[in-house]
Amino acid sequence: QPASYDVVVIGSGGAGLTAAIQASELGAKVLIVEKMPIPGGNTLKASVGMNAAETRFQTLKGISDSKELFYQETLAGGQGKNNTVLLHEFVEQAPQAIDWLAERGIVLSDITITGGMSIDRTHRPADASAVGGYLVSGLLKNIQQRPEIEIMTDTSVTGICCQDGQVCGVTLLNAQQESQDISCRSLVVATGGFSANPQMVVHYRPDLAGFVTTNHPGATGSGIALLQTLGAGTVDMGEIQIHPTVEQTTSYLISEAIRGGGAILVSQQGQRFINEMDTRDKVSARIIGLPEKAAWIIFDQQIREHNKATETYIARGFVISAGTPAALAAALAMDTAALQTTLDQYNRVVTHQQADIFGRTTALRQPLDHGPYYAIRIAPGVHHTMGGVTINTRAEVLGQNRQPLAGVFAAGEVVGGIHGGNRIGGNAVADIVIFGRMAGENAAGYALRQQ
Ligand code: ADP
């Protein structure tokens, strides 16, 4: 007799962990299956935060925002290609998702901004550390307190079994290559994206051959393949985001929170070349258009002090620093006068003496004039796959005929359509919590009705 659960969750990133907690709170017995040695998935690498409008943390900081504006800016950032029904649900449920986390000890009370947004709505941990590690450890703490949730790591789901058009279980394969069948009443597929599967990336986007990826090695798109065997439909598979600021020798992501904290991008010629707070697609395209296909992200001591991630960048040896702009220019083999002029011009924009010629109007926090000065060489890398399987607003996976596959739910990066042609920074963490909850709730409901 195979072991039996109400709900099996495939993948232990933010979407899977959230779904498991939500399902168990409704009374379901849950198994989470994770193919990597540790839980957390690519969510562990999420850096900037979680977008939401009309939250209590915004109110506490006196930030006035609206769901409507969040919707419009996400749609514009997504090149108008977003699934508007899912996007509406996303925006509507975002503030509840922030509260849901806070009620479970995961408090995102610091707020910053990302490219394509006009208002500070990216919620972060109060100590300004990266959001991913904080979120995953907080979710895991909740899971440890719930004996009705089991986690198996180092174990892949390699097949889904269906009987009479209804999901009935999964086949597992562990690190010793032993196979095991598990029975379940419903399934949540939360397997993430496919940025770390270069064959699959290049299949959909030949122009991305040779690009590094910021993703963990588990981001191979296996969940999409599993669901396709059940007849799931897919959407937007060619919509693949390259993130503009990736340290190329290690593929390490330099968080958008650094620009959100006031940093600028400068070419090897010592000049700015874009509104750094434009969307990721536009900033990446401009960097690729530079003669070096790379640029420098430049910040000062005040930005370093406000963002803990900078300490990691320094410890990892990414950062070149110098006491003065002239010394920094020399260290970067850059024209000294050009860099000084660039900083002077930018500082006049910050102090409202001058409008920005590139149209930057956000994250103009404080002049870049507190030495030491810092620079990291960056270029774009494959970061997020916006395409994936189709779902409805119950997180049910839809077949190619648009009909739900009975008992099969999906959430997170494995799902396509929400972000359209370009995902806004801070919207992936919102996505995994909002749709993870939805998938967990509906998967539990479905399973418990079958009893
Ligand atoms: P999301 O942000 O959507 O939650 P993540 O990338 O954070 O996605 O997490 C997805 C997780 O799913 C990763 O930890 C990955 O290793 C895991 N995973 C992917 N495919 C499988 C599979 N076939 N079986 C088990 N785990 C899987």
Coordinates of C-alpha atoms and ligand atoms in Angstrom, one line a residue:
Q1 CA 0.0 0.0 0.0
P2 CA 1.7 3.3 -1.0
A3 CA 1.9 6.1 1.6
S4 CA -1.0 8.4 1.3
Y5 CA -1.5 12.2 1.6
D6 CA -4.3 14.6 1.0
V7 CA -2.0 17.0 -0.9
V8 CA 1.4 16.5 -2.5
V9 CA 3.3 19.7 -3.1
I10 CA 6.1 19.4 -5.7
G11 CA 8.8 22.0 -5.0
S12 CA 9.9 23.7 -1.8
G13 CA 10.4 27.3 -3.0
G14 CA 8.2 30.1 -1.7
A15 CA 5.2 29.0 -3.6
G16 CA 5.4 25.3 -2.4
L17 CA 6.0 26.2 1.2
T18 CA 3.2 28.7 1.3
A19 CA 0.8 26.3 -0.4
A20 CA 1.7 23.6 2.1
I21 CA 1.1 25.8 5.2
Q22 CA -2.2 27.0 3.8
A23 CA -3.4 23.5 2.9
S24 CA -2.4 22.1 6.3
E25 CA -4.1 25.0 8.1
L26 CA -7.3 23.9 6.4
G27 CA -6.9 20.3 7.7
A28 CA -5.0 18.6 4.9
K29 CA -2.2 16.1 5.4
V30 CA 0.6 17.4 3.2
L31 CA 3.8 16.0 1.7
I32 CA 6.4 18.4 0.1
V33 CA 8.8 16.8 -2.3
E34 CA 12.0 18.7 -3.1
K35 CA 14.6 17.4 -5.6
M36 CA 17.5 19.5 -4.2
P37 CA 19.4 18.7 -0.9
I38 CA 17.9 21.7 0.8
P39 CA 14.5 23.4 0.7
G40 CA 14.0 27.0 -0.6
G41 CA 14.5 26.7 -4.3
N42 CA 15.3 29.8 -6.3
T43 CA 13.3 31.8 -3.8
L44 CA 16.4 31.6 -1.5
K45 CA 18.0 34.0 -4.0
A46 CA 15.2 36.6 -4.1
S47 CA 16.8 39.8 -3.1
V48 CA 14.7 42.9 -3.3
G49 CA 11.3 42.3 -1.7
M50 CA 7.6 41.8 -2.2
N51 CA 5.4 44.3 -4.0
A52 CA 2.0 45.2 -2.6
A53 CA -0.2 48.4 -2.7
E54 CA -2.5 49.7 0.1
T55 CA -0.7 47.8 2.9
R56 CA -0.6 48.7 6.5
F57 CA 3.2 49.1 6.4
Q58 CA 2.8 51.7 3.6
T59 CA 0.2 53.5 5.8
L60 CA 2.6 53.4 8.8
K61 CA 5.3 55.1 6.6
G62 CA 2.8 57.7 5.2
I63 CA 3.0 56.3 1.7
S64 CA -0.2 56.7 -0.3
D65 CA -0.6 54.1 -3.0
S66 CA -3.4 52.5 -4.9
K67 CA -4.1 49.0 -6.2
E68 CA -5.2 50.5 -9.5
L69 CA -1.8 52.2 -10.0
F70 CA 0.0 49.0 -9.0
Y71 CA -2.1 47.2 -11.6
Q72 CA -1.5 49.8 -14.4
E73 CA 2.3 50.0 -13.7
T74 CA 2.6 46.2 -13.7
L75 CA 0.7 45.9 -17.0
A76 CA 2.8 48.7 -18.6
G77 CA 6.0 47.0 -17.3
G78 CA 4.8 43.7 -18.7
Q79 CA 4.4 45.4 -22.2
G80 CA 0.6 45.0 -21.9
K81 CA 1.0 41.2 -22.4
N82 CA -0.1 40.1 -18.8
N83 CA -3.1 37.9 -18.3
T84 CA -5.3 40.7 -16.9
V85 CA -7.7 38.3 -14.9
L86 CA -4.7 36.8 -13.0
L87 CA -3.1 40.2 -12.6
H88 CA -6.3 41.7 -11.1
E89 CA -6.4 38.9 -8.6
F90 CA -2.6 39.4 -7.9
V91 CA -3.0 43.1 -7.1
E92 CA -6.2 42.6 -5.1
Q93 CA -4.8 39.9 -2.8
A94 CA -1.3 41.4 -2.3
P95 CA -2.0 43.4 0.9
Q96 CA -3.7 40.3 2.5
A97 CA -0.6 38.3 1.6
I98 CA 1.6 40.8 3.4
D99 CA -0.7 40.4 6.5
W100 CA -0.8 36.6 6.1
L101 CA 3.0 36.6 6.3
A102 CA 3.1 39.0 9.2
E103 CA 0.6 36.9 11.2
R104 CA 3.1 34.0 10.7
G105 CA 6.1 36.0 12.0
I106 CA 7.4 37.1 8.6
V107 CA 7.3 40.8 8.8
L108 CA 8.2 42.9 5.7
S109 CA 8.0 46.4 7.1
D110 CA 10.9 48.2 5.3
I111 CA 9.8 49.5 1.9
T112 CA 11.8 50.4 -1.2
I113 CA 11.1 50.8 -5.0
T114 CA 12.0 48.9 -8.1
G115 CA 12.2 49.7 -11.8
G116 CA 8.9 50.6 -13.5
M117 CA 7.2 51.5 -10.3
S118 CA 6.4 55.1 -9.3
I119 CA 5.9 54.5 -5.5
D120 CA 7.7 52.7 -2.7
R121 CA 5.8 49.4 -2.6
T122 CA 8.5 46.8 -2.4
H123 CA 8.3 45.3 1.2
R124 CA 11.5 44.0 2.7
P125 CA 12.7 42.7 6.1
A126 CA 13.2 45.5 8.6
D127 CA 16.9 44.7 8.9
A128 CA 17.2 45.3 5.1
S129 CA 18.6 41.8 4.5
A130 CA 17.7 39.9 1.3
V131 CA 14.0 38.9 1.3
G132 CA 14.5 35.3 0.1
G133 CA 16.5 33.8 3.0
Y134 CA 14.2 35.6 5.5
L135 CA 11.1 34.4 3.8
V136 CA 12.2 30.8 3.4
S137 CA 13.4 30.4 6.9
G138 CA 10.2 32.0 8.3
L139 CA 8.0 29.6 6.2
L140 CA 10.1 26.6 7.3
K141 CA 9.7 27.6 11.0
N142 CA 5.9 27.5 10.5
I143 CA 6.2 24.1 8.8
Q144 CA 8.3 22.7 11.7
Q145 CA 5.4 23.6 14.0
R146 CA 3.0 21.6 11.9
P147 CA 3.5 17.8 12.2
E148 CA 0.9 17.2 9.4
I149 CA 3.4 18.5 6.9
E150 CA 6.3 16.3 5.8
I151 CA 9.2 17.3 3.7
M152 CA 11.4 15.0 1.6
T153 CA 14.5 16.5 0.1
D154 CA 16.9 15.0 -2.4
T155 CA 13.8 13.5 -4.0
S156 CA 12.3 14.3 -7.5
V157 CA 8.8 13.8 -8.7
T158 CA 9.3 11.9 -12.0
G159 CA 5.6 11.1 -12.8
I160 CA 2.0 12.0 -12.0
C161 CA -0.6 9.3 -12.0
C162 CA -4.2 9.9 -13.0
Q163 CA -7.2 7.6 -12.9
D164 CA -10.6 8.4 -14.4
G165 CA -9.4 11.9 -15.3
Q166 CA -8.4 12.6 -11.7
V167 CA -5.0 12.9 -10.1
C168 CA -4.2 9.9 -7.8
G169 CA -0.5 10.1 -7.0
V170 CA 3.1 10.7 -7.9
T171 CA 6.2 8.7 -8.5
L172 CA 9.3 9.7 -6.6
L173 CA 13.0 9.0 -7.2
N174 CA 15.5 9.6 -4.5
A175 CA 19.3 10.2 -4.6
Q176 CA 20.0 6.5 -4.4
Q177 CA 17.8 6.1 -7.6
E178 CA 15.1 4.3 -5.6
S179 CA 11.6 4.8 -6.9
Q180 CA 8.5 5.0 -4.8
D181 CA 4.8 5.6 -5.5
I182 CA 2.8 7.9 -3.3
S183 CA -1.0 8.4 -3.4
C184 CA -2.7 11.7 -3.0
R185 CA -6.0 13.4 -3.6
S186 CA -4.7 16.6 -5.1
L187 CA -1.4 18.1 -6.3
V188 CA 0.3 21.5 -6.1
V189 CA 3.0 21.9 -8.7
A190 CA 5.4 24.6 -7.5
T191 CA 8.5 23.6 -9.3
G192 CA 9.7 27.1 -10.4
G193 CA 11.0 28.3 -13.8
F194 CA 13.6 27.0 -16.3
S195 CA 16.3 29.7 -16.3
A196 CA 18.9 27.1 -15.4
N197 CA 18.0 24.9 -18.3
P198 CA 20.1 26.4 -21.2
Q199 CA 18.7 24.0 -23.8
M200 CA 15.1 25.0 -22.9
V201 CA 16.0 28.7 -22.8
V202 CA 17.7 28.6 -26.2
H203 CA 14.9 26.5 -27.7
Y204 CA 12.5 29.4 -27.0
R205 CA 15.0 32.2 -27.3
P206 CA 18.0 31.5 -29.6
D207 CA 19.3 35.1 -28.9
L208 CA 20.0 34.1 -25.2
A209 CA 22.7 31.5 -26.1
G210 CA 25.8 32.0 -24.0
F211 CA 24.1 34.2 -21.3
V212 CA 24.9 33.3 -17.6
T213 CA 22.0 32.6 -15.3
T214 CA 21.3 33.9 -11.8
N215 CA 19.2 30.9 -10.9
H216 CA 19.9 27.9 -8.7
P217 CA 20.6 24.6 -10.6
G218 CA 17.1 23.2 -9.8
A219 CA 15.4 25.7 -12.1
T220 CA 15.1 23.2 -15.0
G221 CA 11.4 23.4 -15.9
S222 CA 10.7 19.8 -15.0
G223 CA 7.3 20.7 -13.6
I224 CA 6.2 22.2 -17.0
A225 CA 7.2 18.9 -18.7
L226 CA 5.3 16.8 -16.1
L227 CA 2.2 18.9 -16.5
Q228 CA 2.4 18.8 -20.3
T229 CA 2.1 15.0 -20.1
L230 CA -1.3 15.6 -18.4
G231 CA -2.3 17.9 -21.3
A232 CA -1.6 21.2 -19.6
G233 CA -1.6 24.3 -21.8
T234 CA 1.3 26.8 -21.7
V235 CA 1.6 30.5 -22.4
D236 CA 4.4 33.1 -23.1
M237 CA 7.2 30.5 -23.2
G238 CA 9.4 32.8 -25.1
E239 CA 9.1 35.6 -22.5
I240 CA 12.4 35.2 -20.6
Q241 CA 13.7 38.0 -18.5
I242 CA 17.4 39.0 -18.4
H243 CA 18.3 40.9 -15.3
P244 CA 20.5 43.9 -16.0
T245 CA 22.9 43.7 -13.0
V246 CA 24.7 40.3 -12.7
E247 CA 28.3 39.9 -11.7
Q248 CA 29.5 37.8 -14.6
T249 CA 32.4 35.7 -13.1
T250 CA 30.1 34.2 -10.4
S251 CA 26.6 34.8 -12.0
Y252 CA 25.7 36.5 -8.7
L253 CA 22.8 38.9 -8.8
I254 CA 23.4 42.5 -7.7
S255 CA 20.0 43.4 -6.2
E256 CA 17.8 46.0 -7.7
A257 CA 17.5 47.3 -4.1
I258 CA 20.9 48.9 -4.6
R259 CA 19.5 51.1 -7.4
G260 CA 16.3 51.4 -5.4
G261 CA 18.5 52.8 -2.7
G262 CA 20.0 55.4 -5.0
A263 CA 22.8 53.8 -7.0
I264 CA 23.5 54.7 -10.7
L265 CA 24.8 52.8 -13.7
V266 CA 27.8 54.1 -15.5
S267 CA 29.5 53.0 -18.8
Q268 CA 33.2 52.4 -19.2
Q269 CA 33.3 56.0 -20.6
G270 CA 32.2 57.3 -17.2
Q271 CA 28.7 58.3 -18.3
R272 CA 25.2 57.3 -17.3
F273 CA 23.2 55.9 -20.2
I274 CA 19.6 55.2 -19.0
N275 CA 17.1 55.9 -16.2
E276 CA 18.3 53.2 -13.9
M277 CA 14.8 52.8 -12.5
D278 CA 13.4 51.8 -15.9
T279 CA 12.1 48.2 -16.3
R280 CA 14.6 45.3 -16.4
D281 CA 14.0 44.6 -20.1
K282 CA 14.9 48.2 -21.1
V283 CA 17.9 48.5 -18.8
S284 CA 19.3 45.1 -20.0
A285 CA 18.8 46.1 -23.6
R286 CA 20.7 49.3 -23.2
I287 CA 23.7 47.6 -21.4
I288 CA 23.9 45.0 -24.2
G289 CA 24.0 47.9 -26.7
L290 CA 27.1 49.4 -25.0
P291 CA 30.5 48.7 -26.7
E292 CA 31.6 46.5 -23.7
K293 CA 28.1 44.9 -23.3
A294 CA 28.7 45.6 -19.6
A295 CA 28.6 48.6 -17.2
W296 CA 29.4 49.6 -13.6
I297 CA 26.9 50.0 -10.8
I298 CA 28.2 52.8 -8.6
F299 CA 27.2 53.7 -5.0
D300 CA 28.5 55.4 -2.0
Q301 CA 29.0 54.9 1.7
Q302 CA 25.4 55.9 2.6
I303 CA 23.9 53.3 0.3
R304 CA 26.3 50.7 1.6
E305 CA 25.2 51.4 5.1
H306 CA 21.5 51.2 4.2
N307 CA 21.7 47.8 2.4
K308 CA 23.2 44.8 4.0
A309 CA 23.6 43.0 0.7
T310 CA 26.5 45.3 -0.1
E311 CA 28.5 43.6 2.7
T312 CA 28.1 40.3 0.8
Y313 CA 29.2 41.9 -2.4
I314 CA 32.3 43.3 -0.7
A315 CA 33.1 40.0 1.1
R316 CA 32.8 38.1 -2.2
G317 CA 35.3 40.5 -3.8
F318 CA 33.0 42.0 -6.4
V319 CA 33.5 45.6 -5.2
I320 CA 36.2 48.1 -6.2
S321 CA 36.3 51.0 -3.8
A322 CA 38.1 54.3 -3.4
G323 CA 38.0 57.3 -1.2
T324 CA 37.2 59.9 -3.9
P325 CA 35.5 59.9 -7.3
A326 CA 38.8 60.6 -9.0
A327 CA 40.5 57.6 -7.2
L328 CA 37.5 55.4 -8.2
A329 CA 37.7 56.5 -11.8
A330 CA 41.5 55.6 -11.8
A331 CA 40.7 52.2 -10.3
L332 CA 38.1 51.5 -13.0
A333 CA 40.4 52.8 -15.8
M334 CA 37.8 55.4 -16.5
D335 CA 38.1 59.1 -17.5
T336 CA 38.2 61.0 -14.2
A337 CA 36.5 64.2 -15.5
A338 CA 33.7 62.2 -17.1
L339 CA 32.9 60.3 -13.9
Q340 CA 33.1 63.5 -11.8
T341 CA 30.7 65.3 -14.2
T342 CA 28.3 62.4 -14.1
L343 CA 28.2 62.4 -10.3
D344 CA 27.8 66.2 -10.2
Q345 CA 25.0 66.1 -12.7
Y346 CA 23.2 63.2 -10.9
N347 CA 23.6 65.0 -7.6
R348 CA 21.9 68.1 -9.1
V349 CA 19.0 65.9 -10.1
V350 CA 18.7 64.6 -6.6
T351 CA 18.8 68.1 -5.0
H352 CA 16.1 69.2 -7.6
Q353 CA 18.4 71.7 -9.2
Q354 CA 18.1 70.0 -12.6
A355 CA 15.8 67.5 -14.3
D356 CA 17.3 64.2 -15.2
I357 CA 18.1 63.9 -18.9
F358 CA 17.3 60.2 -18.8
G359 CA 14.0 60.8 -17.1
R360 CA 14.8 59.3 -13.7
T361 CA 12.2 60.5 -11.2
T362 CA 12.3 57.7 -8.5
A363 CA 14.9 56.5 -6.0
L364 CA 16.6 59.9 -6.0
R365 CA 17.4 59.3 -2.4
Q366 CA 20.4 61.4 -1.5
P367 CA 23.4 62.9 -3.4
L368 CA 26.2 60.4 -4.1
D369 CA 28.8 62.4 -2.2
H370 CA 29.7 60.3 0.9
G371 CA 33.0 58.5 0.3
P372 CA 34.2 55.9 0.1
Y373 CA 32.7 55.2 -3.4
Y374 CA 32.1 51.7 -4.7
A375 CA 31.7 50.1 -8.1
I376 CA 30.7 46.6 -9.3
R377 CA 31.1 45.5 -12.9
I378 CA 27.8 44.0 -14.2
A379 CA 26.1 42.7 -17.3
P380 CA 22.8 41.0 -17.9
G381 CA 22.0 37.3 -17.1
V382 CA 18.9 35.0 -17.6
H383 CA 16.8 35.6 -14.5
H384 CA 13.1 34.7 -14.8
T385 CA 10.9 32.7 -17.1
M386 CA 7.6 34.6 -17.3
G387 CA 6.0 31.8 -19.4
G388 CA 4.7 28.5 -18.0
V389 CA 1.5 26.5 -17.5
T390 CA -1.9 28.1 -17.7
I391 CA -4.1 28.4 -14.5
N392 CA -7.4 30.1 -13.6
T393 CA -8.1 32.2 -10.5
R394 CA -8.5 29.1 -8.4
A395 CA -4.9 28.2 -9.3
E396 CA -6.3 25.1 -11.2
V397 CA -4.0 24.0 -14.0
L398 CA -5.9 24.4 -17.4
G399 CA -5.6 21.9 -20.2
Q400 CA -5.0 23.0 -23.8
N401 CA -8.8 23.1 -24.1
R402 CA -8.9 25.6 -21.1
Q403 CA -10.7 23.1 -18.9
P404 CA -9.2 22.5 -15.4
L405 CA -7.3 19.3 -14.8
A406 CA -9.1 17.7 -11.9
G407 CA -7.2 18.1 -8.6
V408 CA -4.1 19.7 -10.2
F409 CA -3.0 23.1 -9.0
A410 CA 0.1 25.2 -9.7
A411 CA 1.7 28.4 -8.3
G412 CA 4.8 30.4 -8.7
E413 CA 7.3 30.7 -11.5
V414 CA 6.0 27.4 -13.1
V415 CA 2.8 29.4 -14.0
G416 CA 2.8 31.7 -17.1
G417 CA 0.9 34.9 -17.9
I418 CA 0.9 37.0 -14.7
H419 CA 4.0 39.0 -15.6
G420 CA 3.5 39.3 -19.4
G421 CA 6.6 40.3 -21.3
N422 CA 8.6 41.6 -18.4
R423 CA 8.4 40.9 -14.7
I424 CA 8.7 43.9 -12.3
G425 CA 11.2 43.4 -9.5
G426 CA 9.4 42.5 -6.3
N427 CA 6.5 40.9 -8.2
A428 CA 7.9 37.3 -8.0
V429 CA 7.8 37.2 -4.2
A430 CA 4.3 38.6 -4.3
D431 CA 3.3 36.0 -6.9
I432 CA 4.6 33.0 -4.9
V433 CA 2.8 34.1 -1.7
I434 CA -0.5 35.1 -3.3
F435 CA -0.8 32.2 -5.7
G436 CA 0.8 29.7 -3.3
R437 CA -1.9 30.5 -0.8
M438 CA -4.6 30.2 -3.5
A439 CA -3.2 26.8 -4.7
G440 CA -2.9 25.5 -1.1
E441 CA -6.4 26.5 -0.2
N442 CA -8.0 25.0 -3.3
A443 CA -5.9 21.9 -3.3
A444 CA -6.9 21.3 0.4
G445 CA -10.6 21.9 -0.4
Y446 CA -10.5 19.6 -3.3
A447 CA -8.7 16.8 -1.4
L448 CA -11.0 17.0 1.6
R449 CA -14.1 16.9 -0.6
Q450 CA -12.8 13.5 -2.0
Q451 CA -12.7 11.9 1.5
Ligands
ADP1 P1 8.9 29.5 -6.8 O1 9.6 30.8 -6.7 O2 7.9 29.4 -7.9 O3 8.4 28.9 -5.5 P2 11.4 28.1 -6.7 O4 12.4 28.0 -7.8 O5 11.8 28.9 -5.5 O6 10.0 28.5 -7.3 O7 11.2 26.6 -6.1 C1 10.9 25.5 -6.9 C2 11.5 24.3 -6.3 O8 11.0 23.1 -7.0 C3 13.0 24.2 -6.4 O9 13.5 24.0 -5.1 C4 13.3 23.0 -7.3 O10 14.4 22.3 -6.9 C5 12.0 22.2 -7.0 N1 11.7 21.2 -8.1 C6 11.7 21.4 -9.4 N2 11.3 20.3 -10.1 C7 11.1 19.3 -9.2 C8 10.7 18.0 -9.3 N3 10.4 17.4 -10.4 N4 10.6 17.3 -8.1 C9 10.8 17.9 -6.9 N5 11.2 19.2 -6.8 C10 11.3 19.9 -7.9

